[in-house]
Amino acid sequence: MAGPRQATSRSALRLFRSETGLIFRRPRTVAMLAVVAVVPVICGAAIRVFGADGEAILVQVAGNGLALGFVAFSFMVPLILPLVVAVVAGDAVAGEAGLGTLRQLLTAPAGRTRLLGVKFAGMAVFALVTSLVILVAALLTGLVLFPVGPVTLLSGTTVPLVEGLLRIGLVALYVTLGMIALGTLALAVSVFTDTSIGAVVTTVVLVLVSQIITVIPQLDAVTPYLLTSWFQRFDGALREPLATGDMGQGVLAFAAYIAIFGSLAWARFTSRDVTS
Amino acid sequence: MSTRARAVRWGVPAAAVLVVAGAIGAGPVIAAVQGDPQLPELTAEQLITQVSAKWSGTGTMPPMSGTIVETASLGIPGLPAAPVGTSPLALLSGSHELKVWYGSADRFRIAIPGAMSEQNVIYNNGQTWWWDSAANTATKIKLPADGPAPAPPPAAVTPPDAARQALAMAESDTAISVGNDATVAGRAAYELVLAPKAAESLVRDVRLAIDGETLVPLRVQVFAEGAAEPAFEVGFDSITFAEPAPENFTFTPPPGAKVTEGDLPAFTRTQPQMPAGDVAVTGSGWTSVVTLPFDAAALKDNPILAAARPVEGGRVITTKLVSALLTDDGRLLAGAVTPETLEKAAG
């Protein structure tokens, strides 16, 4: 028994390596990561050049470069990040089907479940890398352009630099999980279609529509069930004591989306006839 | 692959949906299955006696921390369902959250979390700070040096006396009873029900939930006549009776913040503009009607006025709990009563 199982897990590992290699070697991935890295730099430079009037969180940046991390995430989480993740996740299966390479992949001994698992893992790694790129770009920009020291929280409490860094790391992890949930949705759409652009557009449209629903007061009852309404609930990381209530609920919502759309993608992927 | 195997596969996402739906719906179901908590049976008089024994004289609030949620659905026409911000108008609809940390009478903290912002009042041994993260300001609040100290209750009045007096006073226009025990913030609580006797009142009853163990009031609900959901509710969403961490009560203005001295902005800002002229109150208790001179022109483009219903001699605005009558001769009558009562009072 051990022999074949080892062989399949080794082949899954090989598949995972080739999948991540495929994702990160694509010019569009590199371009997207570059854009994602540039946004915090532009934010920081604008605050440095034009000053930070109005928005208090921007004032914070001027006083402490670490705050740029939070600003970058809150700017990018509504649209840029979902878009970038949707491009990669929406392409994952539909792209292969469109190119005709999916049939070839399915002849590998890994099996469909493993193949889908590998696609999910590749998307998750990409979401994590994107968050880390934002984090590092924001921290470096902050370090270069602004003074860096103890961090002032929303509650008015000042915490040491290390704790501030840990809290930003917590935000990055939360955002990553939210993007993995969205990526799972995009992956599910990707399994249902043979055109990757269709999967990407469907996901982005869903993100936009749910954000529109969020701002219509009459539809308030629906809001807690929408994925997008949890993306920005990481401000609890900036309170003293750490307000974990909202973030905990957000993590549960993300887990629910991953479970539902992950299983949908699995049911479809393992039962459909692959003709292309 | 056989049709049956396919059906089994699609059963997995269906099961995932069911599990998630179950997890979302489980809270109310569990609460319903558990039923009402069982506290020792008390009459209204016994309950009021215990509460007043606890709170008059040396009674002190135990150290605690928790989250208070205020929900109002007063049904005011023209107000958006979920206004943003912490303006007084915003409190009239939607749901709002407050966090409290209470160490003792001279150490407490109240936080009002907003989206990417927070306002705090920190009181520690006579020193009060108001922190507003959105404005990046820390305000040292000047308190009146020798304000009137709260008058101690006359020593002759014992808690049972006070309870009996309060009951007697209220009995004239209020029916007081003890309702079913409630669960508030996960704690078993007595429910004291105050129902107005007058038929013209819009209030069906006011329900006070009092913690069975510590006798701390946990929740106040105001129910309108004929409504299943409370029109106004303020109560603890979570509460822990333990000494909060001391860091909650120390505040040092963060570097870069504007530090000023002044009055509590929240209170000065919300001070309503009282119209000049005489204010008269007719009736008493639940059915009091306030009459004051009012210029309808001040409300000219207000959506509230647009929703007003014209009646003989003026316009009526009705909400679940309060009616208001703007008379054509420039008076405003308001009260927690039916519009007909207001028209009668207007003469």
Coordinates of C-alpha atoms in Angstrom, one line a residue:
Chain A
M1 CA 0.0 0.0 0.0
A2 CA 2.8 2.4 0.9
G3 CA 4.3 2.3 -2.5
P4 CA 1.5 3.7 -4.6
R5 CA 0.5 6.2 -2.0
Q6 CA 4.0 7.5 -1.8
A7 CA 4.1 7.7 -5.6
T8 CA 0.9 9.7 -5.8
S9 CA 1.8 12.1 -3.0
R10 CA 5.2 12.6 -4.7
S11 CA 3.5 13.3 -8.0
A12 CA 1.1 15.7 -6.2
L13 CA 4.1 17.5 -4.8
R14 CA 5.7 17.6 -8.3
L15 CA 2.4 19.0 -9.6
F16 CA 2.2 21.6 -6.9
R17 CA 5.8 22.7 -7.7
S18 CA 5.0 22.9 -11.4
E19 CA 1.7 24.8 -10.7
T20 CA 3.4 27.4 -8.5
G21 CA 6.2 27.7 -11.0
L22 CA 3.6 28.2 -13.7
I23 CA 1.8 30.9 -11.7
F24 CA 4.8 32.9 -10.7
R25 CA 6.7 32.6 -14.0
R26 CA 3.8 34.1 -16.0
P27 CA 4.5 37.7 -17.1
R28 CA 1.0 38.7 -16.0
T29 CA 1.6 37.5 -12.5
V30 CA 4.9 39.4 -12.3
A31 CA 3.1 42.5 -13.6
M32 CA 0.3 42.2 -11.1
L33 CA 2.7 41.7 -8.2
A34 CA 4.6 44.8 -9.4
V35 CA 1.4 46.9 -9.5
V36 CA 0.5 45.6 -6.0
A37 CA 3.9 46.6 -4.7
V38 CA 3.7 50.0 -6.3
V39 CA 0.4 51.1 -4.7
P40 CA 1.9 51.4 -1.2
V41 CA 4.9 53.3 -2.6
I42 CA 2.5 55.8 -4.4
C43 CA 0.4 56.1 -1.2
G44 CA 3.5 56.9 0.9
A45 CA 5.0 59.3 -1.6
A46 CA 1.7 61.2 -1.9
I47 CA 1.4 61.6 1.9
R48 CA 5.1 62.6 2.0
V49 CA 4.8 65.2 -0.7
F50 CA 1.3 66.6 -0.2
G51 CA 1.1 66.2 3.6
A52 CA -1.7 64.4 5.4
D53 CA -4.7 66.6 5.9
G54 CA -8.1 65.3 6.8
E55 CA -8.0 61.5 7.2
A56 CA -6.6 60.7 10.6
I57 CA -5.2 57.4 9.5
L58 CA -3.0 59.3 6.9
V59 CA -1.9 61.6 9.7
Q60 CA -0.8 58.5 11.5
V61 CA 1.4 57.5 8.5
A62 CA 3.1 60.8 8.6
G63 CA 3.9 60.2 12.2
N64 CA 4.9 56.6 11.9
G65 CA 5.8 54.7 8.7
L66 CA 4.4 51.4 10.1
A67 CA 0.8 52.8 9.7
L68 CA 1.4 52.7 6.0
G69 CA 0.9 48.9 6.1
F70 CA -2.7 49.4 7.4
V71 CA -3.4 52.1 4.9
A72 CA -2.2 50.0 2.0
F73 CA -4.3 47.1 3.0
S74 CA -7.4 49.1 3.6
F75 CA -7.0 50.8 0.2
M76 CA -6.3 47.6 -1.7
V77 CA -8.7 45.1 -0.1
P78 CA -11.9 46.4 -1.7
L79 CA -10.9 46.0 -5.4
I80 CA -7.2 45.6 -6.4
L81 CA -6.6 42.5 -4.3
P82 CA -9.8 40.7 -5.3
L83 CA -9.1 41.5 -8.9
V84 CA -5.5 40.1 -8.8
V85 CA -6.6 36.9 -7.0
A86 CA -9.5 36.4 -9.3
V87 CA -7.2 36.6 -12.4
V88 CA -5.1 33.7 -11.0
A89 CA -7.8 31.6 -9.5
G90 CA -10.3 32.1 -12.3
D91 CA -7.6 30.9 -14.8
A92 CA -6.6 27.9 -12.7
V93 CA -8.8 25.3 -14.3
A94 CA -10.6 27.1 -17.1
G95 CA -7.3 28.3 -18.6
E96 CA -6.1 24.7 -18.8
A97 CA -9.4 23.6 -20.3
G98 CA -9.2 26.4 -22.8
L99 CA -5.7 25.6 -23.9
G100 CA -6.5 21.9 -24.1
T101 CA -3.9 20.9 -21.5
L102 CA -6.4 19.8 -18.9
R103 CA -6.9 16.4 -20.5
Q104 CA -3.2 15.9 -20.5
L105 CA -3.0 16.8 -16.8
L106 CA -5.7 14.3 -16.0
T107 CA -3.7 11.5 -17.4
A108 CA -1.2 12.1 -14.6
P109 CA -1.5 9.6 -11.7
A110 CA -2.4 12.3 -9.2
G111 CA -6.1 12.0 -9.8
R112 CA -8.7 14.8 -10.1
T113 CA -9.1 15.5 -6.4
R114 CA -5.4 15.9 -5.9
L115 CA -5.2 18.1 -9.1
L116 CA -7.9 20.4 -7.7
G117 CA -6.1 20.4 -4.4
V118 CA -3.0 21.5 -6.1
K119 CA -4.8 24.3 -8.0
F120 CA -6.3 25.4 -4.6
A121 CA -2.9 25.4 -3.0
G122 CA -1.3 27.3 -5.8
M123 CA -4.0 30.0 -5.5
A124 CA -3.6 30.1 -1.7
V125 CA 0.2 30.5 -2.1
F126 CA -0.4 33.3 -4.6
A127 CA -2.8 35.1 -2.2
L128 CA -0.2 34.8 0.6
V129 CA 2.6 36.1 -1.6
T130 CA 0.5 39.0 -2.7
S131 CA -0.3 40.0 0.9
L132 CA 3.4 39.7 1.8
V133 CA 4.4 41.8 -1.2
I134 CA 2.0 44.6 -0.1
L135 CA 3.3 44.3 3.5
V136 CA 7.0 44.4 2.6
A137 CA 6.5 47.2 0.0
A138 CA 4.5 49.3 2.6
L139 CA 7.0 48.7 5.4
L140 CA 10.0 49.5 3.3
T141 CA 8.3 52.7 1.9
G142 CA 7.3 53.7 5.5
L143 CA 10.8 53.0 6.7
V144 CA 12.4 55.2 4.0
L145 CA 10.0 58.1 3.9
F146 CA 8.7 58.4 7.5
P147 CA 10.0 58.1 11.1
V148 CA 9.4 54.6 12.5
G149 CA 8.9 53.9 16.1
P150 CA 6.2 52.8 18.6
V151 CA 2.8 52.5 17.0
T152 CA -0.3 54.4 18.1
L153 CA -3.4 52.3 18.0
L154 CA -7.0 53.4 17.3
S155 CA -7.6 53.3 21.0
G156 CA -4.9 55.9 21.6
T157 CA -2.6 53.4 23.2
T158 CA 1.0 53.3 22.1
V159 CA 2.6 49.9 21.6
P160 CA 6.2 49.0 21.0
L161 CA 7.5 48.5 17.4
V162 CA 7.6 44.7 17.6
E163 CA 4.0 44.5 18.8
G164 CA 3.0 46.9 16.0
L165 CA 4.7 44.6 13.5
L166 CA 2.9 41.6 14.9
R167 CA -0.4 43.3 14.6
I168 CA 0.3 44.3 10.9
G169 CA 1.2 40.6 10.4
L170 CA -2.1 39.6 11.8
V171 CA -3.9 42.0 9.4
A172 CA -1.9 40.5 6.5
L173 CA -2.9 36.9 7.5
Y174 CA -6.6 38.0 7.9
V175 CA -6.5 39.6 4.4
T176 CA -4.8 36.5 3.0
L177 CA -7.5 34.2 4.3
G178 CA -10.2 36.5 2.9
M179 CA -8.5 36.4 -0.5
I180 CA -8.3 32.6 -0.3
A181 CA -12.0 32.5 0.3
L182 CA -12.6 34.7 -2.8
G183 CA -10.0 32.6 -4.7
T184 CA -12.0 29.5 -3.9
L185 CA -15.1 31.1 -5.3
A186 CA -13.2 32.0 -8.5
L187 CA -11.8 28.5 -8.6
A188 CA -15.3 27.0 -8.4
V189 CA -16.5 29.3 -11.3
S190 CA -13.3 28.3 -13.2
V191 CA -14.3 24.6 -12.9
F192 CA -17.7 25.4 -14.5
T193 CA -16.4 27.1 -17.6
D194 CA -13.8 26.6 -20.3
T195 CA -12.9 30.3 -20.7
S196 CA -10.8 31.8 -18.0
I197 CA -11.8 35.3 -18.8
G198 CA -15.4 34.3 -18.1
A199 CA -14.4 33.0 -14.7
V200 CA -12.3 36.1 -13.9
V201 CA -15.1 38.5 -15.0
T202 CA -17.8 36.6 -13.1
T203 CA -15.8 36.8 -9.9
V204 CA -15.0 40.5 -10.2
V205 CA -18.7 41.3 -11.1
L206 CA -19.8 39.3 -8.0
V207 CA -17.4 41.4 -5.9
L208 CA -18.7 44.6 -7.3
V209 CA -22.3 43.6 -7.0
S210 CA -21.9 42.6 -3.4
Q211 CA -20.2 45.9 -2.6
I212 CA -23.1 47.8 -4.2
I213 CA -25.5 45.7 -2.0
T214 CA -23.5 46.7 1.0
V215 CA -24.1 50.4 0.5
I216 CA -27.9 50.0 0.0
P217 CA -29.4 50.4 3.4
Q218 CA -32.6 48.5 2.6
L219 CA -30.5 45.4 2.0
D220 CA -28.7 45.5 5.3
A221 CA -30.1 42.2 6.3
V222 CA -28.1 40.5 3.5
T223 CA -24.8 42.2 4.3
P224 CA -23.4 39.8 6.9
Y225 CA -23.6 36.9 4.5
L226 CA -21.6 38.7 1.8
L227 CA -17.9 37.8 1.5
T228 CA -16.9 41.4 0.7
S229 CA -18.4 42.8 3.9
W230 CA -15.8 40.9 5.9
F231 CA -12.7 41.9 3.9
Q232 CA -12.1 45.1 5.8
R233 CA -13.0 44.0 9.3
F234 CA -9.4 43.9 10.4
D235 CA -9.5 47.1 12.4
G236 CA -9.9 45.1 15.6
A237 CA -6.2 44.4 15.3
L238 CA -5.6 48.1 15.9
R239 CA -7.6 48.3 19.2
E240 CA -6.4 47.8 22.7
P241 CA -7.3 45.2 24.0
L242 CA -7.2 43.3 20.7
A243 CA -10.8 43.2 19.5
T244 CA -11.0 39.7 18.1
G245 CA -14.8 39.5 17.8
D246 CA -15.2 40.9 14.3
M247 CA -12.1 39.2 13.0
G248 CA -13.2 35.8 14.5
Q249 CA -16.5 36.1 12.7
G250 CA -14.8 37.1 9.5
V251 CA -12.6 34.0 9.7
L252 CA -15.7 31.8 10.2
A253 CA -17.3 33.5 7.2
F254 CA -14.2 32.9 5.1
A255 CA -14.1 29.2 6.2
A256 CA -17.8 28.8 5.3
Y257 CA -17.1 30.2 1.8
I258 CA -14.1 28.0 1.3
A259 CA -16.1 24.9 2.4
I260 CA -19.1 25.6 0.2
F261 CA -17.3 26.7 -3.0
G262 CA -14.4 24.3 -2.5
S263 CA -16.9 21.3 -2.3
L264 CA -18.9 22.7 -5.3
A265 CA -15.7 22.9 -7.3
W266 CA -14.8 19.4 -6.2
A267 CA -18.2 17.9 -7.1
R268 CA -18.1 19.4 -10.5
F269 CA -14.5 18.7 -11.3
T270 CA -14.6 15.1 -10.3
S271 CA -17.8 14.3 -12.1
R272 CA -17.6 16.3 -15.3
D273 CA -16.5 14.9 -18.6
V274 CA -13.3 16.6 -19.7
T275 CA -13.4 16.9 -23.5
S276 CA -10.8 19.5 -24.0
Chain B
M1 CA -19.0 7.4 -13.7
S2 CA -22.4 6.1 -12.7
T3 CA -25.3 8.5 -12.1
R4 CA -25.4 7.4 -8.5
A5 CA -21.8 8.2 -7.8
R6 CA -22.4 11.6 -9.4
A7 CA -25.3 12.2 -7.1
V8 CA -23.2 11.3 -4.1
R9 CA -20.5 13.8 -5.2
W10 CA -23.1 16.6 -5.4
G11 CA -24.3 15.7 -2.0
V12 CA -21.0 17.0 -0.5
P13 CA -21.5 20.7 -1.4
A14 CA -25.2 20.3 -0.4
A15 CA -24.0 19.0 2.9
A16 CA -21.6 21.9 3.2
V17 CA -24.4 24.4 2.6
L18 CA -26.5 22.7 5.2
V19 CA -23.7 22.7 7.8
V20 CA -23.1 26.4 7.3
A21 CA -26.8 27.2 7.4
G22 CA -27.0 25.1 10.5
A23 CA -24.1 26.9 12.2
I24 CA -25.7 30.2 11.4
G25 CA -29.1 29.1 12.7
A26 CA -27.9 27.2 15.6
G27 CA -27.7 30.1 18.1
P28 CA -31.4 30.9 18.3
V29 CA -32.3 27.2 18.1
I30 CA -30.0 26.4 21.0
A31 CA -31.4 29.3 23.0
A32 CA -35.0 28.1 22.2
V33 CA -34.2 24.5 23.3
Q34 CA -32.5 25.6 26.5
G35 CA -35.6 27.7 27.3
D36 CA -35.8 30.3 30.0
P37 CA -33.4 30.2 32.8
Q38 CA -34.7 29.3 36.2
L39 CA -34.1 31.8 39.0
P40 CA -35.6 31.7 42.4
E41 CA -39.2 33.0 42.2
L42 CA -39.6 36.6 43.3
T43 CA -42.5 39.0 43.4
A44 CA -42.1 42.5 42.0
E45 CA -41.9 43.9 45.5
Q46 CA -39.2 41.4 46.6
L47 CA -37.2 42.1 43.4
I48 CA -37.3 45.8 43.8
T49 CA -36.4 45.5 47.5
Q50 CA -33.4 43.4 46.6
V51 CA -32.3 45.8 43.9
S52 CA -32.7 48.9 46.0
A53 CA -31.0 47.2 48.9
K54 CA -28.1 46.5 46.6
W55 CA -27.8 49.9 45.0
S56 CA -28.8 52.4 47.7
G57 CA -26.1 53.4 50.2
T58 CA -23.0 51.3 50.1
G59 CA -24.0 49.2 47.1
T60 CA -21.3 49.2 44.5
M61 CA -21.1 48.0 41.0
P62 CA -18.8 45.0 40.7
P63 CA -15.8 45.4 38.5
M64 CA -16.7 44.3 35.0
S65 CA -16.1 44.7 31.3
G66 CA -18.4 44.1 28.4
T67 CA -20.0 45.2 25.2
I68 CA -23.2 47.2 25.2
V69 CA -25.4 47.2 22.1
E70 CA -28.1 49.8 21.4
T71 CA -30.7 49.1 18.8
A72 CA -33.4 51.5 17.8
S73 CA -36.1 50.9 15.3
L74 CA -38.4 53.8 16.2
G75 CA -39.9 54.0 12.7
I76 CA -39.2 57.6 12.2
P77 CA -40.2 58.4 8.6
G78 CA -37.5 59.9 6.4
L79 CA -34.5 58.7 8.5
P80 CA -32.1 56.3 6.6
A81 CA -32.2 52.8 8.0
A82 CA -28.5 52.8 8.9
P83 CA -27.0 56.3 9.2
V84 CA -23.3 56.4 9.8
G85 CA -21.4 58.2 12.5
T86 CA -22.0 58.8 16.1
S87 CA -24.3 61.9 15.9
P88 CA -27.3 61.9 18.2
L89 CA -29.5 61.5 15.2
A90 CA -27.7 58.3 14.2
L91 CA -28.6 56.8 17.5
L92 CA -32.3 56.9 16.6
S93 CA -32.0 54.1 14.1
G94 CA -29.9 51.1 13.5
S95 CA -27.6 49.4 15.9
H96 CA -24.6 50.8 17.8
E97 CA -21.9 49.3 19.9
L98 CA -20.1 50.5 23.0
K99 CA -17.4 48.9 25.0
V100 CA -17.1 49.4 28.7
W101 CA -14.4 48.6 31.3
Y102 CA -15.4 49.3 34.9
G103 CA -12.9 49.0 37.7
S104 CA -14.5 51.0 40.4
A105 CA -16.4 54.3 40.7
D106 CA -13.2 56.2 40.0
R107 CA -11.8 54.1 37.2
F108 CA -13.7 53.3 34.0
R109 CA -13.3 53.4 30.3
I110 CA -15.9 53.6 27.5
A111 CA -14.9 53.0 23.9
I112 CA -17.0 53.7 20.8
P113 CA -15.5 51.7 18.0
G114 CA -16.1 53.0 14.4
A115 CA -14.8 51.8 11.1
M116 CA -11.1 52.4 11.3
S117 CA -11.6 54.8 14.2
E118 CA -12.4 54.8 17.8
Q119 CA -13.5 57.3 20.5
N120 CA -12.7 56.8 24.1
V121 CA -13.6 58.3 27.5
I122 CA -11.1 57.3 30.1
Y123 CA -11.7 58.3 33.7
N124 CA -9.1 57.6 36.3
N125 CA -9.1 59.1 39.8
G126 CA -10.5 62.5 38.9
Q127 CA -8.6 62.7 35.6
T128 CA -10.8 62.4 32.4
W129 CA -9.5 62.0 28.9
W130 CA -11.4 62.1 25.7
W131 CA -9.6 60.4 22.8
D132 CA -10.9 60.7 19.2
S133 CA -8.8 58.7 16.8
A134 CA -10.4 60.2 13.7
A135 CA -9.6 63.7 14.8
N136 CA -6.3 62.6 16.4
T137 CA -7.1 64.6 19.4
A138 CA -6.7 63.9 23.1
T139 CA -8.8 66.2 25.3
K140 CA -8.3 66.6 29.0
I141 CA -11.8 67.2 30.3
K142 CA -12.3 70.0 32.8
L143 CA -14.8 68.9 35.4
P144 CA -16.5 71.4 37.6
A145 CA -14.2 71.6 40.7
D146 CA -17.0 71.2 43.3
G147 CA -20.0 69.9 41.5
P148 CA -23.0 69.0 43.5
A149 CA -22.3 65.6 45.0
P150 CA -25.1 63.1 44.5
A151 CA -27.3 63.5 47.5
P152 CA -27.3 60.3 49.7
P153 CA -30.8 58.9 50.3
P154 CA -32.4 59.8 53.6
A155 CA -31.1 57.3 56.2
A156 CA -34.6 56.6 57.4
V157 CA -35.6 55.1 54.2
T158 CA -34.7 51.4 54.1
P159 CA -34.6 49.6 50.8
P160 CA -37.9 47.7 51.4
D161 CA -39.5 51.1 52.3
A162 CA -38.1 52.6 49.1
A163 CA -39.3 49.7 47.1
R164 CA -42.8 49.9 48.6
Q165 CA -42.9 53.7 48.0
A166 CA -41.7 53.3 44.5
L167 CA -44.3 50.7 43.8
A168 CA -47.0 52.7 45.4
M169 CA -46.0 55.8 43.4
A170 CA -45.8 53.8 40.1
E171 CA -48.9 51.8 40.8
S172 CA -51.2 54.8 40.2
D173 CA -50.4 54.6 36.4
T174 CA -48.1 51.6 36.0
A175 CA -48.7 47.9 36.2
I176 CA -45.5 46.3 37.6
S177 CA -44.9 42.6 37.3
V178 CA -42.0 40.2 37.0
G179 CA -41.9 38.6 33.6
N180 CA -40.3 35.3 32.5
D181 CA -36.6 35.1 33.4
A182 CA -34.5 36.1 30.4
T183 CA -31.0 35.3 29.2
V184 CA -29.0 38.4 28.6
A185 CA -25.3 38.2 27.5
G186 CA -25.4 34.6 28.5
R187 CA -26.6 35.3 32.0
A188 CA -29.8 34.4 33.7
A189 CA -31.8 37.6 34.5
Y190 CA -35.0 38.6 36.2
E191 CA -37.3 40.7 34.0
L192 CA -39.2 43.6 35.6
V193 CA -42.1 44.6 33.4
L194 CA -43.5 48.2 33.7
A195 CA -46.6 48.6 31.7
P196 CA -48.5 51.9 31.5
K197 CA -52.2 51.6 32.4
A198 CA -53.4 54.5 30.2
A199 CA -54.9 53.3 27.0
E200 CA -53.7 56.3 25.0
S201 CA -50.0 55.4 25.6
L202 CA -48.1 54.2 22.6
V203 CA -45.8 52.2 25.0
R204 CA -46.9 48.7 25.7
D205 CA -44.3 48.0 28.3
V206 CA -40.7 48.7 29.4
R207 CA -38.8 45.6 30.3
L208 CA -35.8 45.7 32.6
A209 CA -33.5 42.7 32.8
I210 CA -31.7 42.4 36.1
D211 CA -28.8 40.0 36.5
G212 CA -30.0 37.2 38.9
E213 CA -26.6 36.9 40.6
T214 CA -25.2 40.5 40.8
L215 CA -28.5 42.4 40.4
V216 CA -26.8 44.6 37.8
P217 CA -29.3 45.9 35.2
L218 CA -28.3 44.1 32.0
R219 CA -30.9 45.3 29.5
V220 CA -33.7 47.8 29.0
Q221 CA -36.3 47.2 26.2
V222 CA -39.1 49.5 25.2
F223 CA -41.9 47.8 23.4
A224 CA -44.4 49.7 21.3
E225 CA -48.1 48.8 21.4
G226 CA -48.7 45.8 19.1
A227 CA -45.1 45.2 18.2
A228 CA -43.2 41.9 18.7
E229 CA -39.7 43.5 18.4
P230 CA -38.6 46.2 20.8
A231 CA -38.6 49.7 19.4
F232 CA -35.7 50.6 21.5
E233 CA -33.2 48.4 23.3
V234 CA -30.0 48.9 25.1
G235 CA -28.2 46.1 26.8
F236 CA -25.1 44.0 27.3
D237 CA -24.1 41.8 24.4
S238 CA -21.3 40.3 26.5
I239 CA -20.3 40.9 30.0
T240 CA -17.6 39.6 32.3
F241 CA -17.6 40.3 36.0
A242 CA -13.8 40.5 36.6
E243 CA -11.4 43.3 37.3
P244 CA -10.4 44.7 33.9
A245 CA -6.7 45.0 33.0
P246 CA -5.2 48.2 34.6
E247 CA -3.9 49.3 31.2
N248 CA -7.5 50.2 30.2
F249 CA -7.6 53.0 32.7
T250 CA -4.2 54.7 32.0
F251 CA -4.1 57.1 29.1
T252 CA -1.1 59.0 27.8
P253 CA -1.7 61.1 24.8
P254 CA 0.1 59.4 21.9
P255 CA 3.0 61.3 20.2
G256 CA 1.7 63.5 17.4
A257 CA -1.8 63.9 18.8
K258 CA -3.3 67.3 19.4
V259 CA -3.7 67.7 23.1
T260 CA -6.3 70.2 24.3
E261 CA -8.2 71.0 27.5
G262 CA -11.9 71.4 27.3
D263 CA -15.4 70.1 27.7
L264 CA -16.5 66.7 26.6
P265 CA -17.1 67.3 22.9
A266 CA -19.7 64.5 22.7
F267 CA -21.9 66.3 25.2
T268 CA -21.5 69.8 24.1
R269 CA -22.0 68.9 20.5
T270 CA -25.2 67.0 21.2
Q271 CA -26.8 69.8 23.2
P272 CA -30.1 70.3 21.3
Q273 CA -31.1 73.8 20.4
M274 CA -34.0 74.5 22.6
P275 CA -36.5 76.8 21.0
A276 CA -37.1 80.0 22.8
G277 CA -40.4 80.4 24.5
D278 CA -42.5 78.6 27.1
V279 CA -42.5 74.9 27.3
A280 CA -45.5 73.4 29.0
V281 CA -46.1 69.9 30.1
T282 CA -49.7 68.6 30.4
G283 CA -50.8 65.3 31.7
S284 CA -48.5 63.2 33.8
G285 CA -46.4 60.0 33.8
W286 CA -46.6 57.9 30.6
T287 CA -49.1 60.2 28.9
S288 CA -47.3 63.5 29.4
V289 CA -47.6 65.9 26.5
V290 CA -45.0 68.5 25.9
T291 CA -46.1 71.7 24.2
L292 CA -43.6 74.2 22.9
P293 CA -43.6 77.0 20.4
F294 CA -42.2 75.8 17.1
D295 CA -41.6 77.4 13.7
A296 CA -42.4 74.8 11.0
A297 CA -40.2 76.8 8.6
A298 CA -37.1 75.5 10.4
L299 CA -37.9 72.0 9.2
K300 CA -38.7 73.2 5.7
D301 CA -36.8 70.8 3.5
N302 CA -36.6 68.0 6.1
P303 CA -37.7 64.6 4.9
I304 CA -39.4 64.1 8.3
L305 CA -41.8 66.9 7.6
A306 CA -42.5 65.6 4.1
A307 CA -43.7 62.4 5.7
A308 CA -46.0 64.2 8.1
R309 CA -49.8 63.5 7.7
P310 CA -52.0 66.5 7.5
V311 CA -54.9 66.6 10.1
E312 CA -57.3 69.3 11.1
G313 CA -55.3 72.2 12.4
G314 CA -51.8 70.9 11.7
R315 CA -49.7 68.0 10.7
V316 CA -49.0 64.8 12.6
I317 CA -45.8 62.7 12.6
T318 CA -46.2 59.3 14.1
T319 CA -43.5 56.9 15.0
K320 CA -43.7 53.6 17.0
L321 CA -43.2 55.3 20.3
V322 CA -43.7 59.0 19.9
S323 CA -46.3 61.2 18.1
A324 CA -45.7 64.8 17.3
L325 CA -48.3 67.4 16.2
L326 CA -47.2 70.6 14.5
T327 CA -50.1 73.0 14.7
D328 CA -50.8 75.6 12.1
D329 CA -50.6 78.3 14.9
G330 CA -46.9 77.5 15.5
R331 CA -46.9 74.9 18.4
L332 CA -45.3 71.5 18.6
L333 CA -47.0 68.9 20.8
A334 CA -45.2 65.7 21.4
G335 CA -45.6 62.7 23.6
A336 CA -45.6 58.9 23.8
V337 CA -49.3 59.0 23.1
T338 CA -51.7 58.5 20.2
P339 CA -52.1 61.4 17.8
E340 CA -55.7 61.8 18.8
T341 CA -54.6 62.6 22.4
L342 CA -52.3 65.3 21.0
E343 CA -55.1 66.8 19.0
K344 CA -57.3 66.9 22.1
A345 CA -54.4 68.5 24.1
A346 CA -54.0 71.1 21.3
G347 CA -57.6 72.1 21.8

